[in-house]
Structure formats: structure tokens, C-alpha cells
XYZ file of C-alpha atoms in Angstrom:
571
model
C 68.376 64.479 101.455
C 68.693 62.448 98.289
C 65.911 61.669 96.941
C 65.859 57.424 97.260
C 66.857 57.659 100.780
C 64.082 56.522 102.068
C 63.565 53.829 100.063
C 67.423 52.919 101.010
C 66.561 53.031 104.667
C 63.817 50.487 104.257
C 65.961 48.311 102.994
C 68.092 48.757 106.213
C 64.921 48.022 108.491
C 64.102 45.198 106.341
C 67.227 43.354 108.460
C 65.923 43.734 111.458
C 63.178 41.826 113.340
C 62.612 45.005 115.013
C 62.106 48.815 113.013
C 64.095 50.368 116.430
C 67.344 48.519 115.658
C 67.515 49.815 112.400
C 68.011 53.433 114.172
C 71.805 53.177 114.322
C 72.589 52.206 110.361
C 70.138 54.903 109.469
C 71.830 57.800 111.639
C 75.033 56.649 110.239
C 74.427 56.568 106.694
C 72.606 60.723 107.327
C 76.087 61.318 109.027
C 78.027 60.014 106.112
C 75.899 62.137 103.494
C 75.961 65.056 105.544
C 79.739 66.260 105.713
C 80.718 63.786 108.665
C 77.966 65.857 110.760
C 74.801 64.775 112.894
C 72.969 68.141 112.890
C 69.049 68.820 114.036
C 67.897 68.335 110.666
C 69.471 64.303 110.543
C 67.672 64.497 113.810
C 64.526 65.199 112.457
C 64.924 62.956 109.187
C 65.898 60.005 111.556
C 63.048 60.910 113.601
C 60.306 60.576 110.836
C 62.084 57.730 108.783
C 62.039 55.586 111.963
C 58.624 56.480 113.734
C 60.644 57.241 116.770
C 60.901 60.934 118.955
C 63.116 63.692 117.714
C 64.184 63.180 121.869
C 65.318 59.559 121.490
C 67.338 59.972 118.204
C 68.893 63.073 119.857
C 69.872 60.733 123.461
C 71.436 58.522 120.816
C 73.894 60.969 118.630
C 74.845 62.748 121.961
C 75.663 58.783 123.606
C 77.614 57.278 120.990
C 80.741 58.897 120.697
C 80.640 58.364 116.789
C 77.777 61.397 116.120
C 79.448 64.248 115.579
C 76.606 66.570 116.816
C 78.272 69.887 115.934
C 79.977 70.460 112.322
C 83.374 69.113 111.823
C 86.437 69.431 108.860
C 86.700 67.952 106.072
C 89.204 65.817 106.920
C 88.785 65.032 111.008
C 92.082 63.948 112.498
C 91.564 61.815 115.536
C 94.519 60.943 117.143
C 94.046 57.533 120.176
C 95.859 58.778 123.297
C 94.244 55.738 125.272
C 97.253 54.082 127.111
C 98.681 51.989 124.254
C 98.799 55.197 122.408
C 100.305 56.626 124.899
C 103.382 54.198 125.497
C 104.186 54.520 121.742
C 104.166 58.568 121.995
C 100.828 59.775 120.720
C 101.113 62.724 122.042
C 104.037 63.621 120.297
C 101.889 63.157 118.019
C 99.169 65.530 119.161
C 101.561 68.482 119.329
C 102.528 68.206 116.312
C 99.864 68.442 114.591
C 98.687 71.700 116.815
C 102.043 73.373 115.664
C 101.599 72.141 112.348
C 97.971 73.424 111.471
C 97.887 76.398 113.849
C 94.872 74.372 116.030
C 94.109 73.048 119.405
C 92.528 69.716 119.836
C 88.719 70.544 119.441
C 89.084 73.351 116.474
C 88.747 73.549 112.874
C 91.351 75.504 110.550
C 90.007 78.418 109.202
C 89.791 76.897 105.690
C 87.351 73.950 107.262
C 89.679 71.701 106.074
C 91.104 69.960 109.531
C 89.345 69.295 112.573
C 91.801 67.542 115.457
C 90.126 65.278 117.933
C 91.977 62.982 120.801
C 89.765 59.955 121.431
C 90.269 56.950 123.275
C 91.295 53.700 122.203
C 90.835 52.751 118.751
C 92.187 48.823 118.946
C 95.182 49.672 117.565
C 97.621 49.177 120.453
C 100.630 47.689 118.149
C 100.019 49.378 115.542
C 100.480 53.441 116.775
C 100.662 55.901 117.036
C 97.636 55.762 115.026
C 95.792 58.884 113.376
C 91.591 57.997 112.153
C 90.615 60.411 109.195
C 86.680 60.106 108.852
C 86.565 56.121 108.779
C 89.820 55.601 107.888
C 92.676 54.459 109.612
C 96.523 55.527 109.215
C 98.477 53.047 111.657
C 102.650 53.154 112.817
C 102.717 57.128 112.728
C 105.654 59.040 112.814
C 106.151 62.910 112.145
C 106.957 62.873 109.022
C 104.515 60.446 108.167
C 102.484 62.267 109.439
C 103.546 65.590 107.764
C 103.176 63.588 104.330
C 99.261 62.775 105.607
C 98.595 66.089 106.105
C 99.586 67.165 102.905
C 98.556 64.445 100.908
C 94.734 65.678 102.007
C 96.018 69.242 101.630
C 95.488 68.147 97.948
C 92.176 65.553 97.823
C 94.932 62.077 97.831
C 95.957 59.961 100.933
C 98.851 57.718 101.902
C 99.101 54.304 101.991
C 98.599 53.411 105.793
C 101.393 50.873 108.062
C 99.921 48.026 109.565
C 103.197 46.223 110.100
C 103.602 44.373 113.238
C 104.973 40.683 114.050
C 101.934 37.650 113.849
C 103.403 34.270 115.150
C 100.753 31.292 114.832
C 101.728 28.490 117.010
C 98.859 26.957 117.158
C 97.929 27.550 113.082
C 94.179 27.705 114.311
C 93.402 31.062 114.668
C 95.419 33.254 112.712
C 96.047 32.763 108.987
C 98.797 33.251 106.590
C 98.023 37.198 106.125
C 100.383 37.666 103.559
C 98.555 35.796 100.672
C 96.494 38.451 98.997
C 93.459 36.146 98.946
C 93.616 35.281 102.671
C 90.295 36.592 102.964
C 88.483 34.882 100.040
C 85.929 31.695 100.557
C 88.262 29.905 97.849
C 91.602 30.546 99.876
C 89.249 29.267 103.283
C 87.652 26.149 101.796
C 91.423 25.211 100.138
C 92.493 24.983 103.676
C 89.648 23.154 105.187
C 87.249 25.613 105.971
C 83.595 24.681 106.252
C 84.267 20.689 106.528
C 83.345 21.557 110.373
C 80.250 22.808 109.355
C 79.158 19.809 107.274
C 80.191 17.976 109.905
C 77.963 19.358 112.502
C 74.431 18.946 110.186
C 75.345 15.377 110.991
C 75.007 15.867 114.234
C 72.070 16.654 116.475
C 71.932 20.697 117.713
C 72.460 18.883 121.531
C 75.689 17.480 120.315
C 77.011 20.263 119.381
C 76.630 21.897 122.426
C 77.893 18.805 124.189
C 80.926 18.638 122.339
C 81.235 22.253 123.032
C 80.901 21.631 126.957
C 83.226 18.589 127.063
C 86.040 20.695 125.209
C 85.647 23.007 127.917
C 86.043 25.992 125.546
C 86.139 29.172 127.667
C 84.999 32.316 126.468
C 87.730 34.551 125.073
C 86.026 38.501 126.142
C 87.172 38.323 129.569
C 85.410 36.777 132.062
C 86.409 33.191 130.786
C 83.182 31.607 131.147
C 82.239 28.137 129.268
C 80.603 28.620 126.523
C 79.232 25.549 126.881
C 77.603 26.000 129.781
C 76.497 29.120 128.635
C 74.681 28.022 126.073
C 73.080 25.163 128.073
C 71.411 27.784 130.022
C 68.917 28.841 126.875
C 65.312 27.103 128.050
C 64.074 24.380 126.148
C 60.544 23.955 124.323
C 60.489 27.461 124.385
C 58.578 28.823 121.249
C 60.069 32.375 121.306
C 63.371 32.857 118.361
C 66.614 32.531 119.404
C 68.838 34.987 118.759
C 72.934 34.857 118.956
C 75.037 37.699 119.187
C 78.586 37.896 118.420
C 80.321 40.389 120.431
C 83.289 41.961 117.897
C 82.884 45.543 119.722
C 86.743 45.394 120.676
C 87.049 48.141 123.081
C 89.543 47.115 125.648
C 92.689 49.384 125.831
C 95.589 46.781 124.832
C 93.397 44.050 122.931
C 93.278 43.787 119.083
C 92.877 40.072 118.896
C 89.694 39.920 117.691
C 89.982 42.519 114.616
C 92.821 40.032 113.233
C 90.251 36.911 113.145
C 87.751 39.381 111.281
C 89.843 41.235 109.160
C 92.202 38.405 107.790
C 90.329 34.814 108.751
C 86.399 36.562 108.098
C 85.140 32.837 107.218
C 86.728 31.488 110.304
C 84.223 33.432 112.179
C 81.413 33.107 109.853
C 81.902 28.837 110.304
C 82.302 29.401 113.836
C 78.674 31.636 113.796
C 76.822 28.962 111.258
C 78.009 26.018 113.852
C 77.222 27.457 116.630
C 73.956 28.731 115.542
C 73.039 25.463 114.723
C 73.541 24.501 117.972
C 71.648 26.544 119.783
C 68.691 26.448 117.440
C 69.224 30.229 116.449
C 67.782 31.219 112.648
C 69.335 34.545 113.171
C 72.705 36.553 114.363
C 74.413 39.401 114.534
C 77.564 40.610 114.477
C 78.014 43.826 116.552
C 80.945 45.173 115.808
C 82.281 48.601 116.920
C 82.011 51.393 114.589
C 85.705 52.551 114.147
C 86.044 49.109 112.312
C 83.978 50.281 109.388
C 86.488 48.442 106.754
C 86.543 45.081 108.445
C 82.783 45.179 108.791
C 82.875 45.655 104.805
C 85.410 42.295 105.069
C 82.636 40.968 106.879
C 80.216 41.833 104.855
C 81.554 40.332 101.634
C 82.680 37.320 103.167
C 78.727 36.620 104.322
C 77.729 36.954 101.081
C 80.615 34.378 99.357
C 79.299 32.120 102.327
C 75.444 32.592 101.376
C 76.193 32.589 97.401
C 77.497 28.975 97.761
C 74.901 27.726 99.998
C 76.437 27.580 103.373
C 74.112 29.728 105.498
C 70.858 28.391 104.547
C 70.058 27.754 107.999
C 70.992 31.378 109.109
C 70.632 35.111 108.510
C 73.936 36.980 110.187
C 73.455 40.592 109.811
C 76.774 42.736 110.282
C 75.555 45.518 112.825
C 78.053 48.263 113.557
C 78.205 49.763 117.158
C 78.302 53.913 117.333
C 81.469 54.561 119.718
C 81.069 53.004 123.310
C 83.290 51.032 125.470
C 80.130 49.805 127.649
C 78.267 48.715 124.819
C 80.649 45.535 125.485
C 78.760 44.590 128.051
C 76.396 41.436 126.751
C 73.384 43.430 128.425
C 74.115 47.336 126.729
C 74.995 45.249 123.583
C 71.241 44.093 123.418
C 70.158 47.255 123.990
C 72.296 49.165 121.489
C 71.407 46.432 119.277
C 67.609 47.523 119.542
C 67.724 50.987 118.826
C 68.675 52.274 122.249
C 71.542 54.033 124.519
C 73.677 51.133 125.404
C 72.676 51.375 129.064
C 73.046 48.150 131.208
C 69.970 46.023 132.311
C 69.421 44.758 136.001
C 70.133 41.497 136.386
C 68.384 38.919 136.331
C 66.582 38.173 133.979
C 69.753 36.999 132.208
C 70.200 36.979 128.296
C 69.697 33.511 127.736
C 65.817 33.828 129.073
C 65.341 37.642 128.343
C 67.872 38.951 125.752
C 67.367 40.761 122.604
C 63.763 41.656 122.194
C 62.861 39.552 125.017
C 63.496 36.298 123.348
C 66.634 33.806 124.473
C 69.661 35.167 123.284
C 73.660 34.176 123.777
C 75.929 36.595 123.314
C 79.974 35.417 122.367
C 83.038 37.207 121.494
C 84.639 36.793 118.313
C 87.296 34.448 119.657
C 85.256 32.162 121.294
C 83.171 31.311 118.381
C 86.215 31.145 116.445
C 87.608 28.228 118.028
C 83.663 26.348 117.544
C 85.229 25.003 114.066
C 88.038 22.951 115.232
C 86.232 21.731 117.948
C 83.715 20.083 115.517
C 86.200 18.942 113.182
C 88.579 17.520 115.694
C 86.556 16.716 118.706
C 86.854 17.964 122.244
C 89.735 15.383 123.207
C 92.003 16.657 120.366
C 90.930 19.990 121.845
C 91.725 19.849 125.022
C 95.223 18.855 124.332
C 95.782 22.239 123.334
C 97.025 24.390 126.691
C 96.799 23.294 130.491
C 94.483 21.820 133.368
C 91.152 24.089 132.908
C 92.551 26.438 130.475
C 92.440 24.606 126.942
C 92.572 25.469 123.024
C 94.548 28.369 121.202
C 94.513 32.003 122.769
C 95.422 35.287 120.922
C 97.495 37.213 122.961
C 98.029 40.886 121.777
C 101.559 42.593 122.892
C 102.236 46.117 122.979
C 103.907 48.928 124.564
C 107.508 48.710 125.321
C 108.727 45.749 123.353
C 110.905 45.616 120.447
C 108.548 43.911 118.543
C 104.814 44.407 119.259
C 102.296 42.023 117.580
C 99.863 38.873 118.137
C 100.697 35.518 119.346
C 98.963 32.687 119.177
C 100.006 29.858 121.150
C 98.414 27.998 123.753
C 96.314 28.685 126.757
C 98.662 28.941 129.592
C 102.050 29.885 127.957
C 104.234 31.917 130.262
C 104.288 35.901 129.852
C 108.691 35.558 129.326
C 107.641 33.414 126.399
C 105.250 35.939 124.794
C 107.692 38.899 125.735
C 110.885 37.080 123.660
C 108.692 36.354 120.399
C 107.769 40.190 120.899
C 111.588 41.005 120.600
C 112.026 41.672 124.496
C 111.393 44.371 126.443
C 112.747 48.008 125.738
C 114.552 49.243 128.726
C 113.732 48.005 131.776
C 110.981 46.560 132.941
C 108.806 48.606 135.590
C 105.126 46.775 135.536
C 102.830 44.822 132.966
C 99.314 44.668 132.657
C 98.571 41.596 131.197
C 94.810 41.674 130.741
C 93.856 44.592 128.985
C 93.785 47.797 131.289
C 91.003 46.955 133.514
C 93.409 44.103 135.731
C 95.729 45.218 138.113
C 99.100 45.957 136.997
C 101.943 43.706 138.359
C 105.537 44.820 139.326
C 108.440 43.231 137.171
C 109.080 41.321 140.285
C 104.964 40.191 140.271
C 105.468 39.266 136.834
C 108.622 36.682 137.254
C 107.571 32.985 135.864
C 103.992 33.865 135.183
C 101.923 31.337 133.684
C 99.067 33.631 130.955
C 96.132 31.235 132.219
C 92.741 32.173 134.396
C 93.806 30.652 137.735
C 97.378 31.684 137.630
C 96.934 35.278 137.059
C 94.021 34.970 139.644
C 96.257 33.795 141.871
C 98.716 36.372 140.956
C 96.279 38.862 142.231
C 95.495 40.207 138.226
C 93.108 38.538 135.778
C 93.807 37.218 132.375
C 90.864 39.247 130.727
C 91.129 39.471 126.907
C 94.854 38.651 127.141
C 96.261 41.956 125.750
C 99.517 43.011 127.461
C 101.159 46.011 127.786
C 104.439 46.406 128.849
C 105.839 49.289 130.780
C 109.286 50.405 131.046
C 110.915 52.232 133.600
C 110.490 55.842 131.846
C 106.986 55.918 132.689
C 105.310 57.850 135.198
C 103.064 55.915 137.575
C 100.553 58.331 138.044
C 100.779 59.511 134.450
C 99.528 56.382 133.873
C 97.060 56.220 136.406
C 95.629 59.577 135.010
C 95.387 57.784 131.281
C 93.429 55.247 132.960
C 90.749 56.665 134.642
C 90.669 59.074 131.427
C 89.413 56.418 129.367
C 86.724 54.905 132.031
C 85.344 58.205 132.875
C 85.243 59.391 129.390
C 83.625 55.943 128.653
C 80.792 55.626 131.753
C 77.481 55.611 130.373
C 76.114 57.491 133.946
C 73.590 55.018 134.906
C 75.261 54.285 138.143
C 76.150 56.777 140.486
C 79.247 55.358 142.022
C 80.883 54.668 138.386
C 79.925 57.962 136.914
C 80.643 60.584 140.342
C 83.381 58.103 141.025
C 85.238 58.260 138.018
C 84.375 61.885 137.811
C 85.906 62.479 141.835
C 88.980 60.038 140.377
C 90.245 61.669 137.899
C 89.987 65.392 139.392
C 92.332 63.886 142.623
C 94.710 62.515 140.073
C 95.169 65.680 137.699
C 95.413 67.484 140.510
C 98.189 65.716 142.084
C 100.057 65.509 138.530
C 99.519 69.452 138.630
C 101.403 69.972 142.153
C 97.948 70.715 143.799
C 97.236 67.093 145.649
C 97.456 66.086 149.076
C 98.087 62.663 150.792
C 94.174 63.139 151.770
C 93.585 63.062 148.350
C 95.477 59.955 148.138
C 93.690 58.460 150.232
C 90.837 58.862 149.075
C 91.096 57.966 146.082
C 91.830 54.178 147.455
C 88.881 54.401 149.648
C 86.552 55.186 146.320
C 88.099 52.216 144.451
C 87.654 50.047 147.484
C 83.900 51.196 147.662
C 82.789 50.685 143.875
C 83.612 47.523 143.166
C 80.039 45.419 142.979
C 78.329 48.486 142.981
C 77.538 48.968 139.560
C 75.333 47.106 136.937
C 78.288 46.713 134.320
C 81.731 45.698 135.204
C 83.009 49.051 134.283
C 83.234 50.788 137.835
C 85.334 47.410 138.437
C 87.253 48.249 135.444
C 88.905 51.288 136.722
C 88.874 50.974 140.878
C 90.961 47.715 140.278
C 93.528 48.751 137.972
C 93.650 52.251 139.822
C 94.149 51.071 143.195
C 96.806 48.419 142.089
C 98.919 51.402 140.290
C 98.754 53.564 143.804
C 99.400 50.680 146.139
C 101.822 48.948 144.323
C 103.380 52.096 143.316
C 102.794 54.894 146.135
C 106.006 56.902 146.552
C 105.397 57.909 142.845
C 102.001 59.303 144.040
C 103.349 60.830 147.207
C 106.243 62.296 145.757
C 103.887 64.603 143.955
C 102.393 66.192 146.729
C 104.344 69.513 147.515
């Protein structure tokens, strides 16, 4: 242990209304000094530095996928065979590397120098194959790019990493002109505009904010398409407890990378969107949870806070960047808070909700990085001008994030409601033929190419449709994929993901995913089948997150929609 660390960690608790949410910036920065490890003895440091059990820090390295509890390489390959990964041949990937360094995914070459992991989506569904060392990320990967990784680290350097793919801005709100070198700076932002919103708003009363917020009918951009409006009119009034908002940037939907484009290329876009909205809603403090993996954009993040506080902007606000530990429920506006306050991101019973009982008890909104992202032009333009933007019910820009099988795989923004063709031509097409899209991010049902003919990207349409819109990431899947390969890839993810609070999402999941590989292995039966459509049928509601939703829908869409694949497997 060096010797200032402690001192360092204070300085880390000194962020944080509460000494417990300081827990998972501490544990990282003992992994970072301690050869990518989480051992007993950062255990036991954690333990005493943060007044809490040796039991609770341990619950929390062996939750959040992040804590590497037993030693690793120096250099730990992690390789995203999520779906998205998978349609642009990850695992072509994978073998590779196991020929090339003589290892199976889980081991270490004898020299300590490699550890290969698979994990499961790392938000980088245009972008892959994609290959994390330690924090760092190495995007478009090919064999011999990757043969040129391996031995640049053979020798202490690295490679410069890919992160080509096509950005088309119809809308010019969202998404910013990437390409300038300075795209990120508070000079480049305020050149453009940025921050006339803002003064704006402190000429307004907090209640018209949220008006104008409510009358542009802004709908929030995570999934569930709420108003975030209405959302925040639900926060009491003369209450004397803090308010607290929470922006939700822990992107962990297979197929959506909108969000890490607003934060790594347009940071002050969020940070006016935060200051607004704070303002609003009477809130002195935020934070920005962000998932882990994204350790350079919550640097980005970082710097652009401070430009914004140097010159005077966030006087009204502390936003504290807080980075998530690995943990696709921790999405969930109920595990968030509790990650957020030192614990395993389990979800809460509801009610109470978040606005009355939230982060340490006090009235809290939680919104996604793209919702608060479109606050700014709502200010500076009003609602009407808003609501131009996109269709009846569904206004303002939307990021929609394509991938798999198209020629070109990227993010679009154009309005609310544009039709999926549209978004597949700017993507370059489809490669091959068509077989099914999942327009949504992978927790909607999948649609046939037939399903998918003339379909309008909005929340009723796709409702109607029988999918959901979700975060808007589509993936597009040609006719050389296997069904229940698929399938299998799916309920991968969601039962590596479960957090095991609820019975019928963690046995479920668990019962799921044994019926599947077993089928894919020659060993299934139509029983087996069917059961697995009477388990999805049965778990939907029965959970306190929308996970167990998450996987029964897209699972049982992929078997009934696509059955003789299934039954042809059973011998």
C-alpha cells in the first residue's frame, strides 16, 4: 500500500454525501495498484479505510463483474462475445487467440503475461470485434490486427485502436462534428452555442423549466420512453430533504452505444443538459453513473466538468462522475441507487418510488444520458420548435445505433419515428439476406424480415408491431445465422447478468439456458421446447427489475417465430 493512500481515499469520500458510496472508487483504485487484482488483502484495506465489514466489501468484488478476485496477466485480453460480437465474428476471434498463446479462455500463459477472458457486451456493437486490455479498448479487430496487439504487448508498446464507423447527424442536435480534434473542448462547445440554454433557463423559474420540459413532451431515451416531464413532476414539493439527480450513462444493453457517443465526443452537451435540468428540479447535486468499462470517457467527463466549473457555469451544482463496477442490472434506476451507495446493485421493492425515496432516502430522478441531452435545445428553442422534430407522441432527435449485418454499421441521428428501411440504407444495406431484426436492443422480440416491412422506429408502432423501441439499437441478422445459436447468446448474457434476487429470473435463466445448450448439443427434446416457452410465459412480471422480462420476451419470440430451427435440432 503506498504510503498517501489513505489520505487519497479521503479525498474520494470527501465527494460523497455518504462514506458507503465512496466504497466502489476506493476498491477500484486498490485494484489498479495491485496488478489488475482484488485479493483478501484489498479486502481488508477497503474494509478498514471505509469502516465497513471485510463481508460486505467481499459481496461487492465477487458482484461486480469488474473485481478480479483471483490474480490475473499482465495484460488481460477480454474478448465481447455478447450478440453484436457475435454477428461480427468474435469468436473467430476467441480461437485465435487460444491457438495463438497456447491458452483456453480462463488461463494465464506460463510467463503471466496473458490472461484471456470472454465477457459480455462491452457497448461496442459497431465497432467489433472488439478486444479490452486492462481498461483499454482495441475496437474493428481482425487477425492480424490482432496478431500485431499481441505482439506489440509482447514488448511493453500497444497499437493504435479502430473506432471507425459511419455517424450521420440529421438532426445536428445530438451528435457533433467528431472529426475536429477539439470537439470535446468548452471553447469548440460555447463557439457553437453551447451553454446559451443554460443562461437562458436562470431566467426562468425552476417550475418553468419543468413545464417547458412537459409541454415538449420529451420522452426518456433508456427504454421505457417515459416523460421526463412528468417524471420529474412527481418529486414532492416543500419537502426539506436534498434532491439528488442521477444520470444513468451505465450503457449495458447488447446493440446500444448511443449514449457513449454524446459523452465521449459532445461531454458539454450532457453537462448543459445536467446543469438545466438540475436547476429544474431544485437538485444541488448529481451524478453521473457511468459503467466501468468506459473508464476513458469518464476521464472525458471528468475534464469537461472541470472546463465547465473553471468558467463559472456550475455554481449551482456539484456533478460527481461515479463509475459503475460491471453489471447489466445496475441499469435499473432502483440497483443504480443502490450501487451508487456503496452496495450490490440489487433492486428495491416498489413503491416507494425514487422520486420520494431514492438515493439515501431523499427525492431523487434518475435520466439516461440521452434524455438529458436533448434538455438544452428544449430551453433554447422552446417546446413548439421541439416538437416539430419527429411524429404524433414521439418528438425530438433519437440516436439510433446499427449493427450486425450491414455494410456500414454506425449511429444515426434523425428523427423520432423514421422508418427502419431508412436507417438500414444510410447503414449501407443489409449483407445478405435479411432473416430477422431486433430493433430495440436485445431484450424486444425479434421480428421476421417480413415483420419488419415499412416499419415506422417510434414507441406505438413497434408496440403495435408486437416489439418495443427500447434504446433504439438494431441489429440486423442475415440469413447465415442460426436461430437457436442466437437464442443461446441471449440467454448467455441475461443469466450471466441476473443479480439472483428473484427466483424466477435467476433458476429461470439458469433452467433456460441448460434446455438451449442442450438442444444445440443434439441432446434436446420437443419437451424441452416446450418448456422453455412455458418459463418465458411464466416470468414476465415476476421479478423486481425488468430483467426476467428482458430475456423471456426476446427468447420466446426467437422460438415461436422461428421453431423448425429449434425442432430440427432434436434427434
Amino acid at each position: 500500500m503506498k504510503k498517501d493512500s489513505y489520505s487519497h481515499f479521503e479525498k474520494i469520500v470527501a465527494r460523497y454525501p455518504n462514506r458507503w458510496s465512496a466504497a466502489m472508487p476506493i476498491m477500484q483504485a486498490l485494484q489498479k495498484e495491485r496488478s489488475n487484482s482484488f485479493g483478501p488483502e484489498s479486502v481488508e484495506t477497503a474494509s478498514r479505510a471505509l469502516g465497513m465489514s471485510r463481508a460486505h466489501i467481499h459481496g461487492m468484488a465477487t458482484y461486480y463483474t469488474m473485481f478480479n478476485t483471483r490474480p490475473v496477466g499482465k495484460y488481460h485480453l477480454q474478448v465481447d462475445t455478447c450478440v453484436p460480437g457475435f454477428l461480427h465474428g468474435a469468436d473467430e476471434v476467441v480461437k485465435h487467440i487460444e491457438r495463438r498463446l497456447g491458452i483456453a479462455v480462463g488461463e494465464t500463459t506460463a510467463d503471466g503475461l496473458f490472461t484471456l477472458s470472454t465477457v459480455q457486451d462491452l457497448a461496442s456493437c459497431a465497432t467489433g470485434p472488439v478486444i479490452q486490455v486492462n481498461e483499454t479498448y482495441f475496437e474493428n479487430m481482425s487477425i492480424e490486427k490482432t496478431d500485431l496487439l499481441i505482439e506489440s504487448l509482447k514488448k511493453g508498446k500497444t497499437i493504435e485502436s479502430d473506432t471507425s464507423m459511419k455517424v450521420v447527424s440529421q438532426c445536428g442536435i445530438l451528435l457533433n462534428d467528431r472529426t475536429d480534434k477539439n470537439c470535446r473542448s468548452l471553447e469548440y462547445y460555447r463557439k457553437r452555442g453551447g451553454y446559451k440554454a443554460l443562461a437562458k433557463a436562470f431566467g426562468l423559474k425552476p417550475e418553468d423549466i419543468v413545464n417547458e420540459v412537459k409541454e415538449a413532451q420529451l420522452r426518456g431515451r433508456g427504454g421505457a420512453g417515459f416523460p421526463a416531464g412528468m417524471k420529474w413532476s412527481f418529486l414532492p414539493k416543500n419537502d426539506s430533504r436534498p434532491v439528488y439527480l442521477i444520470c444513468n450513462a451505465d450503457e449495458g444493453e447488447p446493440g446500444t452505444f448511443k449514449d457513449r457517443q454524446i459523452m465521449e465526443f459532445n461531454p458539454h452537451l450532457l453537462i448543459e443538459g445536467i446543469a438545466i435540468s438540475a436547476y429544474g428540479i431544485k437538485s444541488q447535486k448529481s451524478f453521473i453513473y457511468i459503467r466501468g468499462e468506459f473508464s476513458w470517457i469518464a476521464d472525458i467527463l471528468e475534464t469537461a466538468i472541470d472546463e465547465a466549473r473553471a468558467a463559472g457555469l456550475l455554481k449551482h451544482i456539484d456533478i460527481v462522475v461515479h463509475r459503475g463496477g460491471g453489471s447489466y442490472v445496475c441499469g435499473d434506476e432502483t440497483a443504480q441507487i443502490e450501487s451508487l451507495e456503496g452496495k450490490r446493485g440489487n433492486p428495491r421493492v416498489k413503491p416507494p418510488f425514487p422520486a420520494n425515496f431514492g438515493l439515501y432516502g431523499c427525492p431523487t430522478v434518475v435520466n439516461n444520458v440521452e434524455t438529458l441531452s436533448n434538455v438544452p435545445y428544449i430551453i433554447e428553442h422552446g417546446s413548439a420548435a421541439y416538437r416539430k422534430i419527429g411524429n404524433n407522441n414521439n418528438h425530438g432527435p433519437k440516436i439510433y445505433g446499427v449493427s450486425g449485418h450491414v455494410t456500414e454499421p454506425g449511429v444515426f441521428e434523425y428523427p423520432l419515428g423514421t422508418r427502419l428501411d431508412v436507417l438500414i440504407e444510410a447503414a449501407g444495406g443489409v449483407r445478405g439476406k435479411m432473416k430477422g431484426v431486433i430493433v430495440g436492443g436485445l431484450s424486444v422480440a425479434i421480428l421476421t424480415a417480413q415483420e419488419a416491412e415499412g416499419l415506422v422506429l417510434d414507441y406505438e408502432s413497434c408496440q403495435k408491431a408486437g416489439t418495443a423501441l427500447g434504446s433504439g439499437g438494431i441489429m440486423v441478422v442475415n440469413d447465415t445465422v442460426s436461430i437457436p445459436e442466437l437464442a443461446l447468446r441471449t440467454i448467455e448474457f441475461y443469466h450471466h447478468e441476473s443479480c439472483g434476487q428473484c427466483v424466477p429470473c435467476r433458476e429461470g435463466s439458469h433452467i433456460i439456458e441448460h434446455k438451449l445448450r442442450a438442444l444445440l448439443n443434439g441432446r434436446g427434446s420437443m419437451a424441452d421446447i416446450d418448456l422453455i416457452l412455458h418459463l418465458c410465459a411464466n416470468i414476465k412480471g415476476l421479478t423486481l427489475c425488468p430483467t426476467g422480462e428482458a430475456f423471456s420476451v426476446p427468447i420466446q419470440a426467437m422460438i415461436t417465430k422461428f421453431r423448425p430451427e429449434f425442432e430440427a435440432l432434436v434427434k
